[in-house]
Amino acid sequence: MRQGDELDHTRRKYYVSVQAGQILEDQGAAAYELEIMANEREFIRLQELFEELSSMDELQTFHFAKTPFSPASDEEMNYGYDSLIVQIYGLLHEYGTEATKLHIKQMGLPLHEATMGGGSEDESIT
């Protein structure tokens, strides 16, 4: 086992604000909506998705400001954003505390699409 592998499997509690795109270690640092237990690898993956979401927000803002009458439809522009949101909530459901899992389940998201083989149809919300 490599030296970094042991740390990689240790789960820690994090506080997540999807709205702000933040994953916090300190509960009192800022407002948050959800709590998760994640190891270092899971934390990094979630952080990468939040960074992609932020980049997509900036790209859409720039695109619409520069070309408000673009041939790209709103549906096409929103597809990538929606896909990232579902992936983020899928991971939050997977790593979440029981309260977080219940909250996300009540949102009605198609989690089986977000877990990329890690979940089952039972996890989809209908």
PDB file of C-alpha atoms in Angstrom:
ATOM      1  CA  MET A   1       0.000   0.000   0.000  1.00  0.00           C
ATOM      2  CA  ARG A   2       1.375   3.418  -0.912  1.00  0.00           C
ATOM      3  CA  GLN A   3       1.723   6.066   1.755  1.00  0.00           C
ATOM      4  CA  GLY A   4      -1.084   8.282   0.362  1.00  0.00           C
ATOM      5  CA  ASP A   5      -3.554   5.402  -0.006  1.00  0.00           C
ATOM      6  CA  GLU A   6      -4.284   5.183   3.724  1.00  0.00           C
ATOM      7  CA  LEU A   7      -5.286   8.836   3.942  1.00  0.00           C
ATOM      8  CA  ASP A   8      -7.352   8.491   0.781  1.00  0.00           C
ATOM      9  CA  HIS A   9      -9.779   6.071   2.458  1.00  0.00           C
ATOM     10  CA  THR A  10     -10.363   8.121   5.614  1.00  0.00           C
ATOM     11  CA  ARG A  11     -13.822   9.666   5.578  1.00  0.00           C
ATOM     12  CA  ARG A  12     -14.387  13.119   7.002  1.00  0.00           C
ATOM     13  CA  LYS A  13     -17.489  15.221   7.453  1.00  0.00           C
ATOM     14  CA  TYR A  14     -17.968  18.100   5.021  1.00  0.00           C
ATOM     15  CA  TYR A  15     -20.652  20.746   4.743  1.00  0.00           C
ATOM     16  CA  VAL A  16     -21.838  21.481   1.220  1.00  0.00           C
ATOM     17  CA  SER A  17     -23.543  24.455  -0.339  1.00  0.00           C
ATOM     18  CA  VAL A  18     -24.612  23.585  -3.865  1.00  0.00           C
ATOM     19  CA  GLN A  19     -25.880  27.112  -4.393  1.00  0.00           C
ATOM     20  CA  ALA A  20     -22.456  28.597  -3.537  1.00  0.00           C
ATOM     21  CA  GLY A  21     -20.513  25.677  -5.053  1.00  0.00           C
ATOM     22  CA  GLN A  22     -18.618  25.143  -1.806  1.00  0.00           C
ATOM     23  CA  ILE A  23     -17.443  22.154   0.199  1.00  0.00           C
ATOM     24  CA  LEU A  24     -16.531  23.260   3.704  1.00  0.00           C
ATOM     25  CA  GLU A  25     -14.657  21.507   6.481  1.00  0.00           C
ATOM     26  CA  ASP A  26     -15.793  24.007   9.128  1.00  0.00           C
ATOM     27  CA  GLN A  27     -19.520  23.898   9.847  1.00  0.00           C
ATOM     28  CA  GLY A  28     -19.571  27.535  10.902  1.00  0.00           C
ATOM     29  CA  ALA A  29     -17.539  28.919   7.992  1.00  0.00           C
ATOM     30  CA  ALA A  30     -20.546  29.705   5.783  1.00  0.00           C
ATOM     31  CA  ALA A  31     -24.128  28.697   5.136  1.00  0.00           C
ATOM     32  CA  TYR A  32     -24.568  25.171   3.805  1.00  0.00           C
ATOM     33  CA  GLU A  33     -27.452  22.921   2.806  1.00  0.00           C
ATOM     34  CA  LEU A  34     -26.083  19.370   3.043  1.00  0.00           C
ATOM     35  CA  GLU A  35     -23.664  17.213   5.032  1.00  0.00           C
ATOM     36  CA  ILE A  36     -21.545  14.443   3.532  1.00  0.00           C
ATOM     37  CA  MET A  37     -18.897  11.956   4.619  1.00  0.00           C
ATOM     38  CA  ALA A  38     -16.197  11.696   1.948  1.00  0.00           C
ATOM     39  CA  ASN A  39     -12.619  10.556   1.567  1.00  0.00           C
ATOM     40  CA  GLU A  40      -9.961  12.614  -0.188  1.00  0.00           C
ATOM     41  CA  ARG A  41     -10.635  11.141  -3.640  1.00  0.00           C
ATOM     42  CA  GLU A  42     -14.403  11.723  -3.336  1.00  0.00           C
ATOM     43  CA  PHE A  43     -13.825  15.264  -2.073  1.00  0.00           C
ATOM     44  CA  ILE A  44     -11.628  16.042  -5.086  1.00  0.00           C
ATOM     45  CA  ARG A  45     -14.160  14.584  -7.533  1.00  0.00           C
ATOM     46  CA  LEU A  46     -16.960  16.679  -6.069  1.00  0.00           C
ATOM     47  CA  GLN A  47     -14.746  19.761  -6.065  1.00  0.00           C
ATOM     48  CA  GLU A  48     -13.934  19.189  -9.759  1.00  0.00           C
ATOM     49  CA  LEU A  49     -17.622  19.030 -10.602  1.00  0.00           C
ATOM     50  CA  PHE A  50     -18.259  22.306  -8.762  1.00  0.00           C
ATOM     51  CA  GLU A  51     -15.381  23.883 -10.720  1.00  0.00           C
ATOM     52  CA  GLU A  52     -16.869  22.620 -13.998  1.00  0.00           C
ATOM     53  CA  LEU A  53     -20.238  24.051 -12.984  1.00  0.00           C
ATOM     54  CA  SER A  54     -18.663  27.419 -12.195  1.00  0.00           C
ATOM     55  CA  SER A  55     -16.841  27.432 -15.529  1.00  0.00           C
ATOM     56  CA  MET A  56     -20.060  26.574 -17.325  1.00  0.00           C
ATOM     57  CA  ASP A  57     -21.877  29.439 -15.575  1.00  0.00           C
ATOM     58  CA  GLU A  58     -19.179  31.851 -16.717  1.00  0.00           C
ATOM     59  CA  LEU A  59     -19.221  30.479 -20.259  1.00  0.00           C
ATOM     60  CA  GLN A  60     -23.005  30.785 -20.518  1.00  0.00           C
ATOM     61  CA  THR A  61     -22.930  34.326 -19.162  1.00  0.00           C
ATOM     62  CA  PHE A  62     -20.236  35.322 -21.645  1.00  0.00           C
ATOM     63  CA  HIS A  63     -21.982  33.533 -24.522  1.00  0.00           C
ATOM     64  CA  PHE A  64     -25.360  35.178 -23.929  1.00  0.00           C
ATOM     65  CA  ALA A  65     -23.819  38.602 -23.318  1.00  0.00           C
ATOM     66  CA  LYS A  66     -21.824  38.413 -26.542  1.00  0.00           C
ATOM     67  CA  THR A  67     -24.402  36.679 -28.759  1.00  0.00           C
ATOM     68  CA  PRO A  68     -27.897  37.017 -27.267  1.00  0.00           C
ATOM     69  CA  PHE A  69     -29.436  35.710 -30.498  1.00  0.00           C
ATOM     70  CA  SER A  70     -27.219  32.660 -30.767  1.00  0.00           C
ATOM     71  CA  PRO A  71     -28.360  29.712 -32.898  1.00  0.00           C
ATOM     72  CA  ALA A  72     -27.870  27.517 -29.816  1.00  0.00           C
ATOM     73  CA  SER A  73     -31.186  26.983 -28.104  1.00  0.00           C
ATOM     74  CA  ASP A  74     -31.739  27.461 -24.396  1.00  0.00           C
ATOM     75  CA  GLU A  75     -32.242  23.707 -24.191  1.00  0.00           C
ATOM     76  CA  GLU A  76     -28.839  23.004 -25.720  1.00  0.00           C
ATOM     77  CA  MET A  77     -27.131  25.546 -23.485  1.00  0.00           C
ATOM     78  CA  ASN A  78     -28.789  24.183 -20.341  1.00  0.00           C
ATOM     79  CA  TYR A  79     -28.179  20.488 -21.059  1.00  0.00           C
ATOM     80  CA  GLY A  80     -24.573  20.505 -19.837  1.00  0.00           C
ATOM     81  CA  TYR A  81     -25.474  22.524 -16.764  1.00  0.00           C
ATOM     82  CA  ASP A  82     -28.345  20.213 -15.867  1.00  0.00           C
ATOM     83  CA  SER A  83     -26.160  17.164 -16.381  1.00  0.00           C
ATOM     84  CA  LEU A  84     -23.538  18.517 -13.976  1.00  0.00           C
ATOM     85  CA  ILE A  85     -26.178  19.340 -11.362  1.00  0.00           C
ATOM     86  CA  VAL A  86     -27.536  15.779 -11.522  1.00  0.00           C
ATOM     87  CA  GLN A  87     -23.995  14.378 -11.231  1.00  0.00           C
ATOM     88  CA  ILE A  88     -23.292  16.600  -8.215  1.00  0.00           C
ATOM     89  CA  TYR A  89     -26.496  15.625  -6.450  1.00  0.00           C
ATOM     90  CA  GLY A  90     -25.841  11.975  -7.303  1.00  0.00           C
ATOM     91  CA  LEU A  91     -22.485  12.136  -5.531  1.00  0.00           C
ATOM     92  CA  LEU A  92     -23.959  14.104  -2.637  1.00  0.00           C
ATOM     93  CA  HIS A  93     -26.604  11.391  -2.262  1.00  0.00           C
ATOM     94  CA  GLU A  94     -23.945   8.684  -2.369  1.00  0.00           C
ATOM     95  CA  TYR A  95     -21.695  10.398   0.207  1.00  0.00           C
ATOM     96  CA  GLY A  96     -24.467  12.036   2.207  1.00  0.00           C
ATOM     97  CA  THR A  97     -25.630  11.566   5.748  1.00  0.00           C
ATOM     98  CA  GLU A  98     -29.070  10.041   6.176  1.00  0.00           C
ATOM     99  CA  ALA A  99     -30.618  13.538   6.382  1.00  0.00           C
ATOM    100  CA  THR A 100     -28.842  14.546   3.157  1.00  0.00           C
ATOM    101  CA  LYS A 101     -29.961  11.394   1.362  1.00  0.00           C
ATOM    102  CA  LEU A 102     -33.562  11.979   2.424  1.00  0.00           C
ATOM    103  CA  HIS A 103     -33.453  15.610   1.314  1.00  0.00           C
ATOM    104  CA  ILE A 104     -32.060  14.702  -2.111  1.00  0.00           C
ATOM    105  CA  LYS A 105     -34.525  11.842  -2.496  1.00  0.00           C
ATOM    106  CA  GLN A 106     -37.370  14.283  -1.889  1.00  0.00           C
ATOM    107  CA  MET A 107     -36.037  16.465  -4.724  1.00  0.00           C
ATOM    108  CA  GLY A 108     -37.031  13.779  -7.247  1.00  0.00           C
ATOM    109  CA  LEU A 109     -33.781  13.682  -9.219  1.00  0.00           C
ATOM    110  CA  PRO A 110     -32.907  10.707 -11.475  1.00  0.00           C
ATOM    111  CA  LEU A 111     -29.968   9.538  -9.372  1.00  0.00           C
ATOM    112  CA  HIS A 112     -29.360   6.341 -11.324  1.00  0.00           C
ATOM    113  CA  GLU A 113     -28.167   8.545 -14.219  1.00  0.00           C
ATOM    114  CA  ALA A 114     -25.772  10.426 -11.964  1.00  0.00           C
ATOM    115  CA  THR A 115     -24.049   7.553 -10.214  1.00  0.00           C
ATOM    116  CA  MET A 116     -22.496   6.186 -13.427  1.00  0.00           C
ATOM    117  CA  GLY A 117     -22.890   2.551 -12.567  1.00  0.00           C
ATOM    118  CA  GLY A 118     -22.293   3.050  -8.862  1.00  0.00           C
ATOM    119  CA  GLY A 119     -25.966   3.105  -8.049  1.00  0.00           C
ATOM    120  CA  SER A 120     -28.977   1.046  -8.846  1.00  0.00           C
ATOM    121  CA  GLU A 121     -32.423   1.665 -10.163  1.00  0.00           C
ATOM    122  CA  ASP A 122     -33.588   1.599  -6.545  1.00  0.00           C
ATOM    123  CA  GLU A 123     -31.724   4.859  -6.022  1.00  0.00           C
ATOM    124  CA  SER A 124     -33.621   6.658  -8.751  1.00  0.00           C
ATOM    125  CA  ILE A 125     -36.266   8.968  -7.492  1.00  0.00           C
ATOM    126  CA  THR A 126     -39.723   8.505  -8.961  1.00  0.00           C
TER     127      THR A 126
END
